[in-house]
Short mmCIF file of C-alpha atoms in Angstrom, two decimals:
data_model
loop_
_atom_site.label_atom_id
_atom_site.label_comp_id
_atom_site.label_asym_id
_atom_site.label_seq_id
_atom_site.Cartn_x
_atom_site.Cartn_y
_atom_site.Cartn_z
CA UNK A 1 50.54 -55.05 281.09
CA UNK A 2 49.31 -51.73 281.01
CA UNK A 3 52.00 -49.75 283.10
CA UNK A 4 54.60 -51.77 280.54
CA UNK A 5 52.66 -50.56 277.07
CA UNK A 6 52.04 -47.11 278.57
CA UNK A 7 56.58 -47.39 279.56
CA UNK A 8 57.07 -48.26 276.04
CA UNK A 9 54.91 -45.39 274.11
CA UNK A 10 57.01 -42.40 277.03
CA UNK A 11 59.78 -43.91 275.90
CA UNK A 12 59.53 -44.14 271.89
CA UNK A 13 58.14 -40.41 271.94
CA UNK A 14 60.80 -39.07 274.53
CA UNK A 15 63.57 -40.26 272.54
CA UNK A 16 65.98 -37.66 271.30
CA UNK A 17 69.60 -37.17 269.89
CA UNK A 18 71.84 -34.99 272.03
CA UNK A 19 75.03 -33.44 271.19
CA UNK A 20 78.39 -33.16 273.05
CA UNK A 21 79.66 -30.33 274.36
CA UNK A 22 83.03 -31.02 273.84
CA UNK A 23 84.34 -30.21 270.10
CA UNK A 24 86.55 -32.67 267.92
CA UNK A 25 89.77 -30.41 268.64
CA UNK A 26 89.25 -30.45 272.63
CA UNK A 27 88.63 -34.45 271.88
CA UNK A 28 91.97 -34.46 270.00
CA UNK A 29 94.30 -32.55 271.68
CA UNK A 30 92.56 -35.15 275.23
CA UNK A 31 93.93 -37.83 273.20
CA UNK A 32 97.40 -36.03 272.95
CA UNK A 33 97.21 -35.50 269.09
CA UNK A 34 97.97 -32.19 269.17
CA UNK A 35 95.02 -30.20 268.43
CA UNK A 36 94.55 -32.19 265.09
CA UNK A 37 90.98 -34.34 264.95
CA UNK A 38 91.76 -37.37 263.17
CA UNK A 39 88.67 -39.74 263.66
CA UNK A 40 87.57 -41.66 260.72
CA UNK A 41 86.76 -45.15 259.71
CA UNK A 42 89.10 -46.91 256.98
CA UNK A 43 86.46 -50.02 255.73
CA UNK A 44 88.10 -52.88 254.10
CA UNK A 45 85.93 -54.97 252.65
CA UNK A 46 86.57 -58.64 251.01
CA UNK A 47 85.51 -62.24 251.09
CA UNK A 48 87.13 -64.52 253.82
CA UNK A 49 90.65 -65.49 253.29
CA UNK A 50 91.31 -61.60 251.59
CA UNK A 51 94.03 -61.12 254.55
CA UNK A 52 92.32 -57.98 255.55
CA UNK A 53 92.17 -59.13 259.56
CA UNK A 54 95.80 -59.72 259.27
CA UNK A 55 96.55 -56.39 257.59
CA UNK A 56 93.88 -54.09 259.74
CA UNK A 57 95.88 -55.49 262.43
CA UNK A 58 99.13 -54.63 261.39
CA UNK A 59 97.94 -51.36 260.07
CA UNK A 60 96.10 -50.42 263.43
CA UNK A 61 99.56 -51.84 265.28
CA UNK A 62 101.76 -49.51 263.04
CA UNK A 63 99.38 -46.07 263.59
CA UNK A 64 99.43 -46.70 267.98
CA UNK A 65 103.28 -47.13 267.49
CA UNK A 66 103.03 -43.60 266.18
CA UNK A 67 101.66 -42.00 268.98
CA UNK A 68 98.08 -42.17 267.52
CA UNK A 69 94.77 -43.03 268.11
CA UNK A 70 93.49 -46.39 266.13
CA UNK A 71 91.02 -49.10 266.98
CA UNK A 72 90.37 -52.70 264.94
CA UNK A 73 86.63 -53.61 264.58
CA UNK A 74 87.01 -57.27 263.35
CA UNK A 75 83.99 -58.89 261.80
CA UNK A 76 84.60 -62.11 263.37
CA UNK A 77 85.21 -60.41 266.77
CA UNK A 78 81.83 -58.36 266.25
CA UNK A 79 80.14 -61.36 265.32
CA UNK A 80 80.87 -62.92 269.39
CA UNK A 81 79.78 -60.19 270.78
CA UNK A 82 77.54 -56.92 269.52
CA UNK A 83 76.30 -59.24 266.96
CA UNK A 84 75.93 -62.49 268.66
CA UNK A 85 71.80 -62.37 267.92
CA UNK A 86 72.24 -62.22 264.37
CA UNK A 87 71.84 -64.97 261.90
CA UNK A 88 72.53 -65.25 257.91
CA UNK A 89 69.27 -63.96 256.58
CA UNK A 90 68.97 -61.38 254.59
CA UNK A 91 67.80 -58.92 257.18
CA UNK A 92 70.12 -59.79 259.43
CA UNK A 93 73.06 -59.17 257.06
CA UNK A 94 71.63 -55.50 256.87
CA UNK A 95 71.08 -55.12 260.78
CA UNK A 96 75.34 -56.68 260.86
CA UNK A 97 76.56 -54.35 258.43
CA UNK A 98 74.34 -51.18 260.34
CA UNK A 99 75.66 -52.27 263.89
CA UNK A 100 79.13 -52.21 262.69
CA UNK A 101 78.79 -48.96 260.74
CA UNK A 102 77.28 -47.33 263.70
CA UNK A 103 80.05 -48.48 266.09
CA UNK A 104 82.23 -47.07 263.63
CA UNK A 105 81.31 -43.59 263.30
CA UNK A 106 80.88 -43.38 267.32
CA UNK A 107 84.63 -44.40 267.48
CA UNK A 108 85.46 -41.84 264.54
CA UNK A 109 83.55 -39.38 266.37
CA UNK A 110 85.61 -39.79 269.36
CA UNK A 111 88.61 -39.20 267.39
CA UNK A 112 89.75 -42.67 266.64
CA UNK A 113 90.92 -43.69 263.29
CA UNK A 114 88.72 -46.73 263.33
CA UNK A 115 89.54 -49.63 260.78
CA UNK A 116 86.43 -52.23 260.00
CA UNK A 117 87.63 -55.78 258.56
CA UNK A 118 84.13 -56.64 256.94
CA UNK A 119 82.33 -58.89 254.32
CA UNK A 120 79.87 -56.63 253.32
CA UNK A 121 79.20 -57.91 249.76
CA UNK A 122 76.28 -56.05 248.81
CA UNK A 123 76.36 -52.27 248.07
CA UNK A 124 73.67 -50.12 249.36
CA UNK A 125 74.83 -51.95 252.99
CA UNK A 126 78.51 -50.00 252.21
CA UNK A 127 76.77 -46.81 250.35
CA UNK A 128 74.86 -46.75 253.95
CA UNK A 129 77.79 -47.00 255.84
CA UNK A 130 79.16 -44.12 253.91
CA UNK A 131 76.17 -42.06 254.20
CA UNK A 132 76.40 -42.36 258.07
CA UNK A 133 79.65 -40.96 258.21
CA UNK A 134 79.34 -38.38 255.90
CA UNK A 135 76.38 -36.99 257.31
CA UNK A 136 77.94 -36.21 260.92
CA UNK A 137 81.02 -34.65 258.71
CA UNK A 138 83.33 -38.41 259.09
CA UNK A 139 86.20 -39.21 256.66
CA UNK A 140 85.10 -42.65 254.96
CA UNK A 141 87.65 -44.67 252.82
CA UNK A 142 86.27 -47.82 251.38
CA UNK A 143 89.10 -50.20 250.57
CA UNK A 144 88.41 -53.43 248.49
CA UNK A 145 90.70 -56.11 249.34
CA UNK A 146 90.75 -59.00 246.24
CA UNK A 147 87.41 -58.08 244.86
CA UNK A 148 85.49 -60.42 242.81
CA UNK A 149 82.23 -61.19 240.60
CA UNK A 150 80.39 -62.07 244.08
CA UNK A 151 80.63 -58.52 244.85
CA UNK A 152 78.54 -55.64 244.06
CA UNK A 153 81.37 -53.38 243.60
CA UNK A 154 81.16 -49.25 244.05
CA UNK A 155 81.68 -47.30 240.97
CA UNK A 156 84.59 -45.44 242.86
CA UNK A 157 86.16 -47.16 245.86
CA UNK A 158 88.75 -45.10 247.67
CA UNK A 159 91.28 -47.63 247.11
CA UNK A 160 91.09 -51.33 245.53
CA UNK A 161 94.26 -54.19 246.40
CA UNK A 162 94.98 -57.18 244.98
CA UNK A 163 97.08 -59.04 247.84
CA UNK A 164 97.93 -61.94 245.51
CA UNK A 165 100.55 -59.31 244.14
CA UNK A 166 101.03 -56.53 247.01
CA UNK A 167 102.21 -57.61 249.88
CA UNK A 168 101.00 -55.99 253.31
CA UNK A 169 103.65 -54.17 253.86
CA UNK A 170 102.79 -52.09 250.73
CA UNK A 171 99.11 -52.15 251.36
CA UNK A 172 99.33 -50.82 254.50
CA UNK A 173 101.70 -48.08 252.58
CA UNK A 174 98.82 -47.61 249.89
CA UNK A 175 96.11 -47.45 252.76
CA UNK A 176 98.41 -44.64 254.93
CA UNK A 177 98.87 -42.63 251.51
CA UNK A 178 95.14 -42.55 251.21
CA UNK A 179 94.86 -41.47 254.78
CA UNK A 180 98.01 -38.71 253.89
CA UNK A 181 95.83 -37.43 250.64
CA UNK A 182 92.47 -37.33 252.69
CA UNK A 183 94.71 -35.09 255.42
CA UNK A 184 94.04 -37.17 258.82
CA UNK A 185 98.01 -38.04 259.16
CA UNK A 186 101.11 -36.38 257.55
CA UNK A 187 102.25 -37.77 254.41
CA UNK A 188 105.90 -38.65 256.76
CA UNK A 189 104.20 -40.99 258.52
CA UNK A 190 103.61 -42.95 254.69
CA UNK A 191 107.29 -42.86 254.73
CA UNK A 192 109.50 -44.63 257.40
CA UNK A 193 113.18 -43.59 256.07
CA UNK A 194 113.59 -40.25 254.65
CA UNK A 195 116.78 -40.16 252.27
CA UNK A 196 118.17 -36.01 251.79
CA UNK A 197 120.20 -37.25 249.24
CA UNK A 198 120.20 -35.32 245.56
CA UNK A 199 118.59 -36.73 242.17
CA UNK A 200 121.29 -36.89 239.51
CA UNK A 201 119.35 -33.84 237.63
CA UNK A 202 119.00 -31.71 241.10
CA UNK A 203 123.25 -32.53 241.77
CA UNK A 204 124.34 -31.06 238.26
CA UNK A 205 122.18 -28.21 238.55
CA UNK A 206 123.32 -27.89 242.47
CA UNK A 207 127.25 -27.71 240.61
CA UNK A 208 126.85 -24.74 238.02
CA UNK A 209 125.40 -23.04 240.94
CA UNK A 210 127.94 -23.76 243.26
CA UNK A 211 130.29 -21.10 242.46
CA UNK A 212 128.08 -18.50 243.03
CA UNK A 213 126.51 -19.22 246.29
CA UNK A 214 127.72 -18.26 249.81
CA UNK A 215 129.62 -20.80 251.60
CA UNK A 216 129.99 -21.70 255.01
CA UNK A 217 132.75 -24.65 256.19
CA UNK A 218 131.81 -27.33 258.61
CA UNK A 219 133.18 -29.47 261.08
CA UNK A 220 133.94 -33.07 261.21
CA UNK A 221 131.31 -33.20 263.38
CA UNK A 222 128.59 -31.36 261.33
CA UNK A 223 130.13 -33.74 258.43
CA UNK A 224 128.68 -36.86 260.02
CA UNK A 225 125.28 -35.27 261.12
CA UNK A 226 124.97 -34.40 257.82
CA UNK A 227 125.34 -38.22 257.02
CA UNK A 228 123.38 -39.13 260.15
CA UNK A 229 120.36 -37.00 258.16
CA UNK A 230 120.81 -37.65 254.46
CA UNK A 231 120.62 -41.35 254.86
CA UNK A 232 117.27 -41.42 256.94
CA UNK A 233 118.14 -42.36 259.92
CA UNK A 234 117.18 -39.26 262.06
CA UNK A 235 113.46 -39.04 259.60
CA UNK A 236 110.95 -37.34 260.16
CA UNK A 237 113.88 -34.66 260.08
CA UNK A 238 114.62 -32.38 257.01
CA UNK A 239 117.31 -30.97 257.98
CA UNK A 240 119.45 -29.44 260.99
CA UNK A 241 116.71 -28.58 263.87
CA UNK A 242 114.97 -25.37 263.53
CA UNK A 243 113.87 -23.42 266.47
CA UNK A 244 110.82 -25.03 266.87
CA UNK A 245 111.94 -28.49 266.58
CA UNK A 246 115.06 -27.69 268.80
CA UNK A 247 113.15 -26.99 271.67
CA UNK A 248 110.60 -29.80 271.29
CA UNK A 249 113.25 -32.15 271.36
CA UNK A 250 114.75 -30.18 274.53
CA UNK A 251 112.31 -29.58 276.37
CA UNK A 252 109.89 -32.77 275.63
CA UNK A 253 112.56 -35.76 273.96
CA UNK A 254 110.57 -35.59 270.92
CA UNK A 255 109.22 -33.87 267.56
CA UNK A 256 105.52 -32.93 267.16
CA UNK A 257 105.39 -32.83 263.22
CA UNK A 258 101.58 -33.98 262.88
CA UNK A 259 102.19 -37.05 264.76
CA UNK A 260 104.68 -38.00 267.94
CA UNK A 261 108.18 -38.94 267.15
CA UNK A 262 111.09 -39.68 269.80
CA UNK A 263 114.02 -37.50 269.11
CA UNK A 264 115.97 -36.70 273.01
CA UNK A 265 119.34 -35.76 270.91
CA UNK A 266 119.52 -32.24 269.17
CA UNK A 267 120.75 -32.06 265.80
CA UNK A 268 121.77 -28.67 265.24
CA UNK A 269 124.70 -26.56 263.02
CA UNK A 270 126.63 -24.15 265.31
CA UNK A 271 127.78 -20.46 263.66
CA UNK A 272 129.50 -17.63 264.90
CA UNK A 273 128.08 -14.48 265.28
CA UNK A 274 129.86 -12.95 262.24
CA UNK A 275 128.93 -15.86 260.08
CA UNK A 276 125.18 -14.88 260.90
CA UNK A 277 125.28 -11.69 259.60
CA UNK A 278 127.52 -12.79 256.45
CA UNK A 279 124.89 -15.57 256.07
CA UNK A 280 121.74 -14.26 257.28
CA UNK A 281 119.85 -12.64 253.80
CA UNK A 282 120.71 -15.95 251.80
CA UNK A 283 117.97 -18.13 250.90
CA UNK A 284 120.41 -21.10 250.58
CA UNK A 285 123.86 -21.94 251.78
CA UNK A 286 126.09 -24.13 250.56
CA UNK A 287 127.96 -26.25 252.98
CA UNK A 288 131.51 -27.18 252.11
CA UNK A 289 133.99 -29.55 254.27
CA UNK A 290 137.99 -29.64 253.53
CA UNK A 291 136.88 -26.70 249.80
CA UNK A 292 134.41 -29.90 249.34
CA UNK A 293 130.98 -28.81 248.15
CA UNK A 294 128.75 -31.82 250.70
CA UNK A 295 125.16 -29.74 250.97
CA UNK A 296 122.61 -26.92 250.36
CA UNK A 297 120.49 -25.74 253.70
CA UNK A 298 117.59 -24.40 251.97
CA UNK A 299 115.42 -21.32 253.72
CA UNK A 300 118.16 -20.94 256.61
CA UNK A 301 116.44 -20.09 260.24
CA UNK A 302 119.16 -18.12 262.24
CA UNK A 303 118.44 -18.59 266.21
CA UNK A 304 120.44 -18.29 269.46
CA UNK A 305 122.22 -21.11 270.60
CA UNK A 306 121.65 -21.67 274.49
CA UNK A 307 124.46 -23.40 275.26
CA UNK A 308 124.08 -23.98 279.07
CA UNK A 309 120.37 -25.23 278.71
CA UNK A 310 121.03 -27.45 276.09
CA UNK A 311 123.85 -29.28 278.00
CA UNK A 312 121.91 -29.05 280.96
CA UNK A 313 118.40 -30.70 279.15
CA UNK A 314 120.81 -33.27 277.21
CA UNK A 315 123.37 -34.65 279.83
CA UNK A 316 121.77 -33.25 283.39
CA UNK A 317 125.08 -31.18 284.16
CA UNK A 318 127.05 -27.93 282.94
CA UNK A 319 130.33 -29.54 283.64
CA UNK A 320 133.03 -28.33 280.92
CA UNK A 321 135.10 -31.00 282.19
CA UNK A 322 132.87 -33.37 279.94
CA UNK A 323 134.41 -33.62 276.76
CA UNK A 324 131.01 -33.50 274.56
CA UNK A 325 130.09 -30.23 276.87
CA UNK A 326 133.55 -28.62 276.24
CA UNK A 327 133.01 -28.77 272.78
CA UNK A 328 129.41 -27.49 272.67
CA UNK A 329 130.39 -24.43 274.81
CA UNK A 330 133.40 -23.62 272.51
CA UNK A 331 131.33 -23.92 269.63
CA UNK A 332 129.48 -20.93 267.50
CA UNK A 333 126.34 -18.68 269.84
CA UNK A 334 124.28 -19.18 266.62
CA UNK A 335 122.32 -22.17 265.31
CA UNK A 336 121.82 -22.74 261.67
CA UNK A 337 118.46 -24.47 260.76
CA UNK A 338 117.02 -25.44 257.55
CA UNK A 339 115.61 -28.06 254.96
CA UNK A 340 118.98 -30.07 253.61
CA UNK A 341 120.11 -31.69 250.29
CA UNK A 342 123.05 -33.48 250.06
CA UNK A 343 125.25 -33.79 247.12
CA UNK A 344 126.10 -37.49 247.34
CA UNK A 345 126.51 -40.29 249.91
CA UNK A 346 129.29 -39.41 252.31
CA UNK A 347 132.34 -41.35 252.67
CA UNK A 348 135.29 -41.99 254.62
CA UNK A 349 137.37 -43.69 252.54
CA UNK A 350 139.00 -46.05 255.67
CA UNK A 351 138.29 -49.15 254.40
CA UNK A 352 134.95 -49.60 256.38
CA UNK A 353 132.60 -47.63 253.72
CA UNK A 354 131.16 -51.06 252.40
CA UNK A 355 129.75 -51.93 255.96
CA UNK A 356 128.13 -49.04 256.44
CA UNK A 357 124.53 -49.20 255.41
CA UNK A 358 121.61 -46.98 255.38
CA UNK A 359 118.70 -47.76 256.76
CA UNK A 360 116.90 -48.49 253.72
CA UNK A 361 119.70 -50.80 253.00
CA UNK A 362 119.47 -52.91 255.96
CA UNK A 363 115.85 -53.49 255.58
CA UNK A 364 116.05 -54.39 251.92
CA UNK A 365 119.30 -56.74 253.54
CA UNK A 366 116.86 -58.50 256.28
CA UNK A 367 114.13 -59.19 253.49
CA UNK A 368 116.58 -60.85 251.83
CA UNK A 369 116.93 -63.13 254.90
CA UNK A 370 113.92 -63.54 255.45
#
């Protein structure tokens, strides 16, 4: 009895927090997210039947498909397991809501964008939560999911949705553009398809400036990568490939704009060498197909084309007798690259036109049927 008491008082006075040697970037770029720390907790907070499990879920699902880090702490799942020994009083409600919060900020500490689906009605149990993460220097966005008069509510909460009238799809948009604004993930992962196309003001303006910008005539081919990027479907892409994301996507099959994205295929506007020095001062271009005016490439990157690398990286041979090779070594020793808007849809006029949707099209077309 005495060994035990004398055990208990070495141990309450020995007790001491240590710190890590290893810094939140050397965590991140472990977890493969490039050097950027991203570890947070997102807390939704609502009364049962709010649909937050199903839309933590969902949102935690949709962040790992990204290439990033993102654990659920369920309050059901919490309650079979860390919090087993914990009733409904009053004091145990606290000790719930401090258990979770803890777990939280040790998973946001470890870089993990960590998203708690908890019933934590009362507000200094949220304001604590809070408090925790802010003190060790932790993002902390409160969401309220169909908030009511049960509910101590916060004066300020990061974000508050109804999900009687958003559905969760858009919350989980809402939630990411939160995350975006607070800087833990780019604002392109908010948005799946990325459209170059021109505004009606931005095309007339484009037109009276048309005649006095330097023009430079592309290929069929160019023609329907230009389509390929101003309906969305090669997003997170701006544009044809500058240097930096050219090589990503040769040497690694994918692009490394703030999060992971698989893109094996270059996308890139060949130039002659004479074209580059005619086109090399401007700080936009406009590109023209058949005296058409189709696009501006905005802040134009000029950069050697490496012909025999690319083919090699791309189709695992240097073999001219392959048609798509032939054509990329009889093409321009210059690649264009640069931020692209595009006058207005492109079209082929064969008939087939009315088949051809865009992504954002197709989506809105499978909602539709259900």
């Amino acid at each position: 009895m005495f060994l035990t008491s004398l055990i208990t008082k070495v141990d309450q006075t020995n007790v001491h927090c240590h710190f890590s040697k290893i810094t939140r970037e050397k965590r991140s770029v472990a977890l493969g997210q490039r050097g950027n720390f991203r570890g947070c907790t997102i807390w939704l907070t609502g009364l049962s039947c709010a649909r937050k499990s199903s839309i933590v879920y969902a949102l935690e699902e949709y962040i790992v498909n990204k290439g990033l880090s993102a654990y659920c702490l369920d309050d059901d799942n919490i309650q079979c397991g860390l919090n087993k020994n914990l009733g409904c009083s009053n004091d145990d409600r606290v000790e719930n809501s401090r258990r979770i919060a803890e777990v939280s900020k040790l998973f946001a500490d470890a870089g993990f964008m960590c998203i708690v689906s908890h019933s934590s009605s009362i507000l200094e149990d949220r304001h604590n939560a809070r408090q925790l993460h802010e003190n060790a220097q932790l993002p902390f966005i409160e969401v309220f999911i169909n908030i009511d008069t049960l509910y101590e509510s916060s004066k300020n909460p990061d974000l508050s949705i109804d999900t009687n009238i958003v559905s969760s799809e858009k919350a989980i948009e809402m939630i990411l553009n939160k995350l975006a604004e607070h800087k833990i993930i780019s604002p392109i992962l908010v948005y799946p398809v990325r459209e170059l196309l021109m505004c009606d003001q931005r095309r007339s303006e484009s037109l009276e400036q048309f005649p006095q910008m330097d023009k430079f005539d592309i290929t069929s081919l160019d023609l329907q990568w230009v389509q390929v990027l101003s309906e969305g479907w090669a997003t997170p892409l701006t544009g044809f490939m500058r240097e930096t994301e050219y090589l990503q996507c040769l040497h690694f099959g994918c692009l490394m704009k703030g999060h992971i994205e698989n893109q094996t295929i270059p996308i890139v506007l060949p130039c002659s060498s004479i074209d580059k020095e005619r086109l090399k001062s401007n700080s936009m271009i406009a590109l023209c197909y058949n005296e058409k005016f189709i696009a501006i490439i905005k802040s134009p990157e000029f950069f050697e084309h490496r012909k025999e690398e690319r083919c090699a990286r791309t189709f695992g041979t240097t073999d001219i007798h392959h048609p798509y090779i032939k054509m990329i070594m009889e093409s321009g020793d210059w690649l264009i690259g640069g931020d692209l808007e595009v006058v207005e849809r492109i079209r082929w006029n064969d008939g087939l036109d009315q088949y051809r949707l865009t992504p954002i099209e197709l989506r809105q077309h499978f909602r539709d049927l259900q």
